[in-house]
Amino acid sequence: MAHPKRKVSKTRRDKRRTHYKATVAQIATCPVTGEAHLYHRAYWHEGKMYYRGQVVIDKAPVALA
């Protein structure tokens, strides 16, 4: 197993960790439904799945014969 030859200082360790940041997700509002959703993601609204303002999946009730 690899072991460090020297102790990594707190400054060096913290400088390496500066790139890990929490970011706020961007929220888009659909012009068709007015629903708030994440960018580049499909979302459900009233039984239909929308993506870029278009209905992708329509989950209509299935009639049993």
GROMACS .gro file of C-alpha atoms in nm, residues 25-45 50:
model
   22
   25ALA     CA    1  -2.919   2.391  -0.939
   26GLN     CA    2  -3.054   2.604  -1.223
   27ILE     CA    3  -3.431   2.604  -1.238
   28ALA     CA    4  -3.620   2.659  -1.563
   29THR     CA    5  -3.987   2.740  -1.607
   30CYS     CA    6  -4.170   2.564  -1.888
   31PRO     CA    7  -4.347   2.808  -2.121
   32VAL     CA    8  -4.620   2.551  -2.195
   33THR     CA    9  -4.712   2.428  -1.845
   34GLY     CA   10  -4.553   2.691  -1.623
   35GLU     CA   11  -4.393   2.410  -1.421
   36ALA     CA   12  -4.052   2.470  -1.259
   37HIS     CA   13  -3.797   2.199  -1.344
   38LEU     CA   14  -3.425   2.138  -1.381
   39TYR     CA   15  -3.262   2.236  -1.707
   40HIS     CA   16  -3.212   1.953  -1.960
   41ARG     CA   17  -3.441   1.719  -1.764
   42ALA     CA   18  -3.779   1.573  -1.849
   43TYR     CA   19  -4.050   1.622  -1.588
   44TRP     CA   20  -4.400   1.496  -1.512
   45HIS     CA   21  -4.699   1.730  -1.508
   50TYR     CA   22  -4.264   1.694  -2.090
   0.00000   0.00000   0.00000
